[in-house]
Structures are given as structure tokens and as C-alpha cells.
Amino acid sequence: GHVAVVTGGSRGFGFLIARELAPAGCPVVIAARDAAELERARQALAQDGAEVLTVVCDVADREQAERLVDAARARFGRVDILVANAGIIQVGPVESMTPADFEQAVGIMYWGVVYPALAVLPEMRERRHGHIVNVTSIGGMVSVPRLLPYNSAKFAAVGFSEGLAAELDKDGVRVTTVVPGLMRTGSYLNAQFTGRQEIEFGWFSLGSTLPLISMDAERAARRVVQAIQRGEREVITTLPANVLARFHGLFPGTTVALLGLANRLLPSAGTVTGQRPGKDVQATLSPAARTPLRVATALGRSAARRFNQIGPADPPV
């Protein structure tokens, strides 16, 4: 079968894509920065019969990204499919963000897309066969408030992915730009929150969990694998994201004005106290705030447990 490399493959959407690729006969190489998380993912995938190689890798580092591709070749002989999915989410108003936040976001979600792609391109072009899948975001088409480092990096990734698709079309190498809307992966527990953390955590956790607003992540992962099989160039995974992208394309100024109104409903940064992951913010909420939020985010907490978003040392969700 085809050999697939999935960055950010230890949890969440990357883990699900790896899980969907394996039954199609694909040995999978999953990469992430956390060795323990990778091992939990490997065990879960292996239980389903997948052939899995794990590689500890920071894709924001060019040499590590190249070593990832080398490790895949050394084990399986080639790379047929590259899925660039590694990401980080930083939530809060711009006044609470630092230059380092933007640098980190661009490192992981732009250079972390570019470096692996450039590493696999020579062999794919030589064989005139291969598929690069870049998982971007609706935030790479419409810059929503409170996610500015994330949006900036994703806009860059969309530009790279679409341009790469156009250039490689003549070489027999397919590039698919995946544009997810909100998905129920439990990622809000690992997102980084700044500013008034409890309030930022509240709106983001609800948005990435509630039905109608967010999409079942397993269905989205199956849609990505379907797009690979069909050779599609672009996939926007949710109806709200499709509507937002089209509305913004037709009425960009109006979209920005409406997003500005939405931003007014959210608080200013207050006294900025650095960043905390969502699982830590949730653990310190008052019972009066935590109980209704836990009820409302039940689907998200279930997803977090199933998709390896939490480890044995994390606070209970």
C-alpha cells in the first residue's frame, strides 16, 4: 500500500487521519513533539492492525523535518502521501499576544508545512507520483478575532498549498488543501489561552464542541481520505465554513465589519498573565462555571478522550 507520513499525527485530527489511512493499506508514519503521546497513539493504531512508525519531530525545525522524511524512507522505502497537520492554537486578544506567539505559530503551521513538502518533492517529482495534503483552516481564509497568530500562519499555509498545487500539476504530483471549519476533536483542552483566560476558554470550548457549529471529526477525517482517493484540490469540511468562505469572497469588507461587531462582545485583555492550556483553565474554574460548561462540552470531552488529547497525568476532563 501507499506509505503515508502524518505530522501532528499523535492526537486530534492528525491521529484520526492516520487511523482512516491505515485500513486503506497504508503504513503510517506519525510525527509529533511528545514521545509519550506518540506511543499512546501508536498503541491505539496498532490495536486496529495498522503498521506504524513514530518519529519525535518538531516540524518547525528544517533539519528535523528532513530527518522525518528520511526515517520514513529508511523504514518503508518511499513516501507516497504527506499529510501536514501539525498545529497550535493560541486564543486571546491581540494586545495579549507577543511577537514570540506569532513566531511560534508561523514556525509550526507555515514552515511546518513547507519543510516536509520540500523534503518529499524530489522523489515525488522523479516518480511523477505522490500526494501532499496540507491541513489549513477556515482561519486561513477568514481572519476571525482572537486567533490572530493562528490565522496569520494559516493564511500563509493556504497560499503555499494552492500555489504548490498549481506548480506540481504538470509533474503528476497532487496537492490537496484541506480547509476545516470547527471540528469536535477536543483540541480546546490543549489550546493556549491568554487575556481573560476563563472567558476566552468558555467561548472557544463551546464553539469547537456544540453540534451545528462544529463537525464530527471522524466524518471530517473520512472526507480527507476520500479527497486523497479522488485527487481533489481543495476541501472545505463544514457547511458553516463553506458559507463563511463564500460570503467573505463576495463581501470582504462586510465580513470584517461583522467580525468586528462580534469582537466587541468579548472582553479586553485585562491583566495579562501569560498563557495556560485549556485543560488547566478548565480545572481552575469555579464550580458554578465549570458544571454547566462541562455539560455543554460533553461531546468535546468525549472526543478528547477518544482522540488522545489527554494523557494520564492531565487533570480530569
CSV table of C-alpha atoms in Angstrom, one decimal:
chain,number,residue,atom,x,y,z
A,1,GLY,CA,0.0,0.0,0.0
A,2,HIS,CA,0.9,3.6,-0.1
A,3,VAL,CA,3.2,5.0,2.6
A,4,ALA,CA,1.7,8.0,4.5
A,5,VAL,CA,3.5,10.5,6.7
A,6,VAL,CA,1.2,12.5,9.1
A,7,THR,CA,2.7,15.4,11.0
A,8,GLY,CA,0.8,16.2,14.2
A,9,GLY,CA,-0.4,12.6,14.0
A,10,SER,CA,-0.3,11.8,17.7
A,11,ARG,CA,-3.7,13.3,18.6
A,12,GLY,CA,-6.8,15.0,17.3
A,13,PHE,CA,-7.4,15.4,13.6
A,14,GLY,CA,-4.0,14.1,12.6
A,15,PHE,CA,-4.5,10.9,14.7
A,16,LEU,CA,-7.9,10.4,13.0
A,17,ILE,CA,-6.5,10.9,9.5
A,18,ALA,CA,-3.8,8.3,10.3
A,19,ARG,CA,-6.5,5.9,11.6
A,20,GLU,CA,-8.5,6.4,8.4
A,21,LEU,CA,-5.5,5.8,6.1
A,22,ALA,CA,-4.4,2.6,7.8
A,23,PRO,CA,-7.4,0.4,6.7
A,24,ALA,CA,-6.7,1.5,3.1
A,25,GLY,CA,-3.5,-0.5,3.3
A,26,CYS,CA,-1.2,2.5,4.1
A,27,PRO,CA,1.7,2.0,6.5
A,28,VAL,CA,1.7,5.3,8.5
A,29,VAL,CA,4.5,7.4,10.0
A,30,ILE,CA,3.2,9.7,12.7
A,31,ALA,CA,5.2,12.6,13.9
A,32,ALA,CA,4.9,14.9,16.9
A,33,ARG,CA,7.0,16.5,19.6
A,34,ASP,CA,5.8,14.5,22.5
A,35,ALA,CA,7.2,10.9,22.7
A,36,ALA,CA,4.7,9.7,25.3
A,37,GLU,CA,1.8,11.0,23.3
A,38,LEU,CA,3.2,9.3,20.2
A,39,GLU,CA,3.5,6.0,21.9
A,40,ARG,CA,-0.1,6.1,23.1
A,41,ALA,CA,-1.2,6.9,19.5
A,42,ARG,CA,0.9,4.0,18.2
A,43,GLN,CA,-0.6,1.6,20.6
A,44,ALA,CA,-4.1,2.7,19.7
A,45,LEU,CA,-3.4,2.5,15.9
A,46,ALA,CA,-1.7,-0.9,16.2
A,47,GLN,CA,-4.7,-2.3,18.0
A,48,ASP,CA,-6.6,-1.7,14.8
A,49,GLY,CA,-3.9,-3.6,12.8
A,50,ALA,CA,-2.0,-0.5,11.5
A,51,GLU,CA,1.7,-0.7,10.7
A,52,VAL,CA,3.0,2.4,12.5
A,53,LEU,CA,6.3,4.2,12.8
A,54,THR,CA,6.6,7.0,15.3
A,55,VAL,CA,9.1,9.8,14.9
A,56,VAL,CA,9.7,12.6,17.5
A,57,CYS,CA,9.9,15.7,15.4
A,58,ASP,CA,9.4,19.5,15.6
A,59,VAL,CA,8.4,20.3,12.1
A,60,ALA,CA,9.3,24.0,12.7
A,61,ASP,CA,12.9,22.8,12.5
A,62,ARG,CA,14.0,22.2,8.9
A,63,GLU,CA,16.6,19.5,9.8
A,64,GLN,CA,14.1,17.6,12.0
A,65,ALA,CA,11.5,17.8,9.2
A,66,GLU,CA,14.1,16.4,6.7
A,67,ARG,CA,15.0,13.6,9.2
A,68,LEU,CA,11.4,12.7,9.5
A,69,VAL,CA,11.1,12.1,5.8
A,70,ASP,CA,14.5,10.2,5.8
A,71,ALA,CA,13.2,8.0,8.6
A,72,ALA,CA,10.1,7.1,6.6
A,73,ARG,CA,12.2,6.3,3.6
A,74,ALA,CA,14.6,4.2,5.6
A,75,ARG,CA,11.7,2.1,7.0
A,76,PHE,CA,9.3,1.9,4.0
A,77,GLY,CA,11.4,2.9,1.0
A,78,ARG,CA,9.4,5.9,-0.1
A,79,VAL,CA,6.7,8.4,0.9
A,80,ASP,CA,3.6,8.4,-1.2
A,81,ILE,CA,1.3,10.6,0.9
A,82,LEU,CA,2.4,13.5,3.1
A,83,VAL,CA,-0.3,15.0,5.4
A,84,ALA,CA,0.9,18.2,7.0
A,85,ASN,CA,-1.4,18.7,10.0
A,86,ALA,CA,0.8,19.9,12.9
A,87,GLY,CA,-0.7,22.9,14.6
A,88,ILE,CA,-1.0,25.1,17.7
A,89,ILE,CA,-4.0,27.3,18.7
A,90,GLN,CA,-3.4,30.5,20.7
A,91,VAL,CA,-6.6,32.2,21.8
A,92,GLY,CA,-6.9,35.8,23.1
A,93,PRO,CA,-7.0,39.4,22.0
A,94,VAL,CA,-4.0,40.8,20.0
A,95,GLU,CA,-2.9,43.0,22.9
A,96,SER,CA,-2.2,39.9,24.9
A,97,MET,CA,-0.1,38.3,22.2
A,98,THR,CA,3.7,38.7,21.9
A,99,PRO,CA,5.9,38.5,18.8
A,100,ALA,CA,7.0,35.1,20.1
A,101,ASP,CA,3.4,33.9,19.8
A,102,PHE,CA,3.4,34.8,16.1
A,103,GLU,CA,6.8,33.3,15.5
A,104,GLN,CA,5.7,30.0,17.1
A,105,ALA,CA,2.5,29.9,15.1
A,106,VAL,CA,4.3,30.6,11.8
A,107,GLY,CA,7.0,28.1,12.7
A,108,ILE,CA,4.7,25.2,13.2
A,109,MET,CA,1.9,26.0,10.8
A,110,TYR,CA,3.7,27.6,7.9
A,111,TRP,CA,7.3,26.4,8.0
A,112,GLY,CA,6.0,23.1,9.4
A,113,VAL,CA,4.0,22.7,6.1
A,114,VAL,CA,6.8,24.0,3.8
A,115,TYR,CA,9.8,22.0,5.2
A,116,PRO,CA,8.2,18.5,4.9
A,117,ALA,CA,6.8,19.3,1.5
A,118,LEU,CA,10.2,20.4,0.1
A,119,ALA,CA,11.7,17.2,1.6
A,120,VAL,CA,9.4,14.8,-0.2
A,121,LEU,CA,9.2,16.8,-3.5
A,122,PRO,CA,12.3,15.4,-5.3
A,123,GLU,CA,11.3,11.8,-5.0
A,124,MET,CA,7.6,12.5,-5.9
A,125,ARG,CA,8.6,14.5,-8.9
A,126,GLU,CA,11.1,11.9,-10.0
A,127,ARG,CA,8.4,9.2,-9.8
A,128,ARG,CA,5.7,11.5,-11.2
A,129,HIS,CA,3.5,10.3,-8.4
A,130,GLY,CA,2.6,11.4,-4.9
A,131,HIS,CA,0.1,13.4,-2.9
A,132,ILE,CA,0.7,16.2,-0.5
A,133,VAL,CA,-2.2,17.1,1.8
A,134,ASN,CA,-2.0,20.4,3.7
A,135,VAL,CA,-4.5,20.8,6.6
A,136,THR,CA,-5.1,24.5,6.9
A,137,SER,CA,-8.2,26.1,8.4
A,138,ILE,CA,-11.1,28.4,7.6
A,139,GLY,CA,-9.0,30.8,9.7
A,140,GLY,CA,-6.6,30.8,6.7
A,141,MET,CA,-9.4,32.3,4.5
A,142,VAL,CA,-11.3,34.4,7.0
A,143,SER,CA,-9.3,36.0,9.9
A,144,VAL,CA,-11.7,35.7,12.9
A,145,PRO,CA,-11.0,37.7,16.0
A,146,ARG,CA,-9.0,36.3,19.0
A,147,LEU,CA,-6.9,33.9,16.8
A,148,LEU,CA,-4.5,36.3,15.1
A,149,PRO,CA,-1.3,34.3,15.2
A,150,TYR,CA,-3.1,31.2,14.2
A,151,ASN,CA,-4.9,33.0,11.3
A,152,SER,CA,-1.7,34.6,10.0
A,153,ALA,CA,0.1,31.3,9.8
A,154,LYS,CA,-2.9,29.5,8.2
A,155,PHE,CA,-3.3,32.2,5.6
A,156,ALA,CA,0.4,31.7,4.7
A,157,ALA,CA,-0.2,27.9,4.5
A,158,VAL,CA,-3.2,28.3,2.2
A,159,GLY,CA,-1.1,30.5,-0.1
A,160,PHE,CA,1.7,28.0,-0.2
A,161,SER,CA,-0.6,25.0,-0.7
A,162,GLU,CA,-2.6,26.5,-3.5
A,163,GLY,CA,0.5,27.7,-5.3
A,164,LEU,CA,2.2,24.4,-4.9
A,165,ALA,CA,-0.8,22.6,-6.4
A,166,ALA,CA,-0.6,24.8,-9.5
A,167,GLU,CA,3.1,24.3,-9.9
A,168,LEU,CA,3.1,20.5,-9.4
A,169,ASP,CA,0.1,19.7,-11.6
A,170,LYS,CA,2.4,19.2,-14.6
A,171,ASP,CA,4.6,16.8,-12.6
A,172,GLY,CA,1.9,14.3,-11.7
A,173,VAL,CA,2.0,15.2,-8.0
A,174,ARG,CA,-1.3,16.1,-6.5
A,175,VAL,CA,-1.7,18.7,-3.7
A,176,THR,CA,-4.9,18.9,-1.7
A,177,THR,CA,-5.7,22.0,0.5
A,178,VAL,CA,-7.9,20.9,3.4
A,179,VAL,CA,-9.8,23.8,5.0
A,180,PRO,CA,-11.5,22.6,8.1
A,181,GLY,CA,-14.1,24.5,10.0
A,182,LEU,CA,-14.7,23.9,13.7
A,183,MET,CA,-14.4,20.2,14.5
A,184,ARG,CA,-15.0,18.2,17.6
A,185,THR,CA,-11.5,16.9,18.3
A,186,GLY,CA,-11.2,18.1,21.9
A,187,SER,CA,-8.4,20.4,20.8
A,188,TYR,CA,-9.7,23.2,23.1
A,189,LEU,CA,-8.2,21.4,26.0
A,190,ASN,CA,-4.7,21.8,24.5
A,191,ALA,CA,-5.2,25.3,23.0
A,192,GLN,CA,-3.3,28.1,24.8
A,193,PHE,CA,-5.4,30.9,26.4
A,194,THR,CA,-4.3,34.4,27.3
A,195,GLY,CA,-6.0,37.6,28.3
A,196,ARG,CA,-9.1,36.8,30.4
A,197,GLN,CA,-8.5,33.1,30.1
A,198,GLU,CA,-11.7,31.8,31.7
A,199,ILE,CA,-13.9,33.8,29.3
A,200,GLU,CA,-11.8,33.1,26.2
A,201,PHE,CA,-11.8,29.4,27.2
A,202,GLY,CA,-15.6,29.5,27.6
A,203,TRP,CA,-16.5,30.8,24.1
A,204,PHE,CA,-13.8,28.8,22.3
A,205,SER,CA,-14.7,25.5,24.0
A,206,LEU,CA,-18.4,25.9,23.2
A,207,GLY,CA,-17.7,26.9,19.6
A,208,SER,CA,-15.4,23.8,19.0
A,209,THR,CA,-17.9,21.4,20.6
A,210,LEU,CA,-21.5,22.3,20.0
A,211,PRO,CA,-23.4,20.5,17.2
A,212,LEU,CA,-24.4,22.5,14.2
A,213,ILE,CA,-21.4,24.9,14.8
A,214,SER,CA,-18.8,22.1,14.9
A,215,MET,CA,-18.4,19.0,12.8
A,216,ASP,CA,-17.9,15.4,13.9
A,217,ALA,CA,-14.1,15.0,13.4
A,218,GLU,CA,-14.2,11.3,12.4
A,219,ARG,CA,-16.5,12.2,9.5
A,220,ALA,CA,-14.1,15.1,8.5
A,221,ALA,CA,-11.2,12.6,8.5
A,222,ARG,CA,-13.0,10.2,6.3
A,223,ARG,CA,-13.7,13.2,4.0
A,224,VAL,CA,-10.0,14.0,3.8
A,225,VAL,CA,-9.1,10.4,2.9
A,226,GLN,CA,-11.9,10.4,0.2
A,227,ALA,CA,-10.3,13.6,-1.2
A,228,ILE,CA,-7.0,11.9,-1.4
A,229,GLN,CA,-8.5,8.9,-3.3
A,230,ARG,CA,-10.3,11.3,-5.7
A,231,GLY,CA,-7.4,13.6,-6.2
A,232,GLU,CA,-9.4,16.7,-5.1
A,233,ARG,CA,-7.5,20.0,-5.0
A,234,GLU,CA,-9.5,21.7,-2.2
A,235,VAL,CA,-11.9,20.5,0.6
A,236,ILE,CA,-13.8,22.8,3.0
A,237,THR,CA,-15.1,20.4,5.6
A,238,THR,CA,-18.1,22.1,7.2
A,239,LEU,CA,-21.2,23.9,6.0
A,240,PRO,CA,-20.6,27.0,8.2
A,241,ALA,CA,-17.1,27.2,6.9
A,242,ASN,CA,-18.2,27.0,3.3
A,243,VAL,CA,-20.8,29.7,3.8
A,244,LEU,CA,-18.3,32.0,5.6
A,245,ALA,CA,-15.7,31.5,2.9
A,246,ARG,CA,-18.1,32.3,0.1
A,247,PHE,CA,-19.6,35.3,1.9
A,248,HIS,CA,-16.2,36.7,2.6
A,249,GLY,CA,-15.2,36.2,-1.0
A,250,LEU,CA,-18.2,38.2,-2.2
A,251,PHE,CA,-18.3,40.8,0.6
A,252,PRO,CA,-14.9,41.0,2.3
A,253,GLY,CA,-15.5,44.5,3.9
A,254,THR,CA,-18.8,43.5,5.3
A,255,THR,CA,-17.3,40.3,6.7
A,256,VAL,CA,-14.6,42.2,8.6
A,257,ALA,CA,-17.2,44.7,9.9
A,258,LEU,CA,-19.4,41.9,11.2
A,259,LEU,CA,-16.4,40.1,12.8
A,260,GLY,CA,-15.6,43.5,14.4
A,261,LEU,CA,-19.0,43.6,15.9
A,262,ALA,CA,-18.6,40.1,17.3
A,263,ASN,CA,-15.3,41.0,18.8
A,264,ARG,CA,-16.9,43.9,20.7
A,265,LEU,CA,-18.9,41.3,22.6
A,266,LEU,CA,-15.7,39.7,24.0
A,267,PRO,CA,-13.7,41.3,26.8
A,268,SER,CA,-10.4,43.2,26.5
A,269,ALA,CA,-7.2,41.5,27.7
A,270,GLY,CA,-7.5,42.7,31.3
A,271,THR,CA,-4.4,42.0,33.3
A,272,VAL,CA,-2.4,39.6,31.1
A,273,THR,CA,-0.9,36.7,33.0
A,274,GLY,CA,0.7,34.7,30.3
A,275,GLN,CA,-0.8,31.6,28.6
A,276,ARG,CA,-2.3,28.4,30.0
A,277,PRO,CA,-3.6,25.3,28.2
A,278,GLY,CA,-7.3,24.9,28.2
A,279,LYS,CA,-7.3,21.8,30.4
A,280,ASP,CA,-5.6,23.8,33.2
A,281,VAL,CA,-8.0,26.7,32.7
A,282,GLN,CA,-11.0,24.3,33.0
A,283,ALA,CA,-9.5,22.8,36.2
A,284,THR,CA,-9.4,26.1,37.9
A,285,LEU,CA,-12.9,27.3,37.0
A,286,SER,CA,-15.3,27.8,39.9
A,287,PRO,CA,-17.9,25.0,40.3
A,288,ALA,CA,-20.7,27.4,39.2
A,289,ALA,CA,-18.9,28.0,35.9
A,290,ARG,CA,-17.4,24.5,35.4
A,291,THR,CA,-20.5,22.5,35.9
A,292,PRO,CA,-22.7,24.0,33.1
A,293,LEU,CA,-19.7,24.2,30.8
A,294,ARG,CA,-18.9,20.5,31.3
A,295,VAL,CA,-22.5,19.7,30.4
A,296,ALA,CA,-22.4,21.8,27.2
A,297,THR,CA,-19.0,20.4,26.1
A,298,ALA,CA,-19.8,16.8,26.7
A,299,LEU,CA,-19.2,15.9,23.1
A,300,GLY,CA,-15.8,17.7,23.1
A,301,ARG,CA,-14.7,15.9,26.3
A,302,SER,CA,-15.7,12.6,24.8
A,303,ALA,CA,-13.7,13.4,21.6
A,304,ALA,CA,-10.7,14.4,23.7
A,305,ARG,CA,-10.6,11.0,25.4
A,306,ARG,CA,-11.0,9.1,22.2
A,307,PHE,CA,-8.6,11.1,20.1
A,308,ASN,CA,-5.6,11.1,22.5
A,309,GLN,CA,-5.9,14.8,23.5
A,310,ILE,CA,-5.3,14.0,27.2
A,311,GLY,CA,-2.8,11.9,29.0
A,312,PRO,CA,-2.7,10.0,32.3
A,313,ALA,CA,-1.1,13.0,34.1
A,314,ASP,CA,-3.6,15.6,32.9
A,315,PRO,CA,-6.4,16.9,35.1
A,316,PRO,CA,-9.7,15.0,34.6
A,317,VAL,CA,-12.0,16.5,32.0
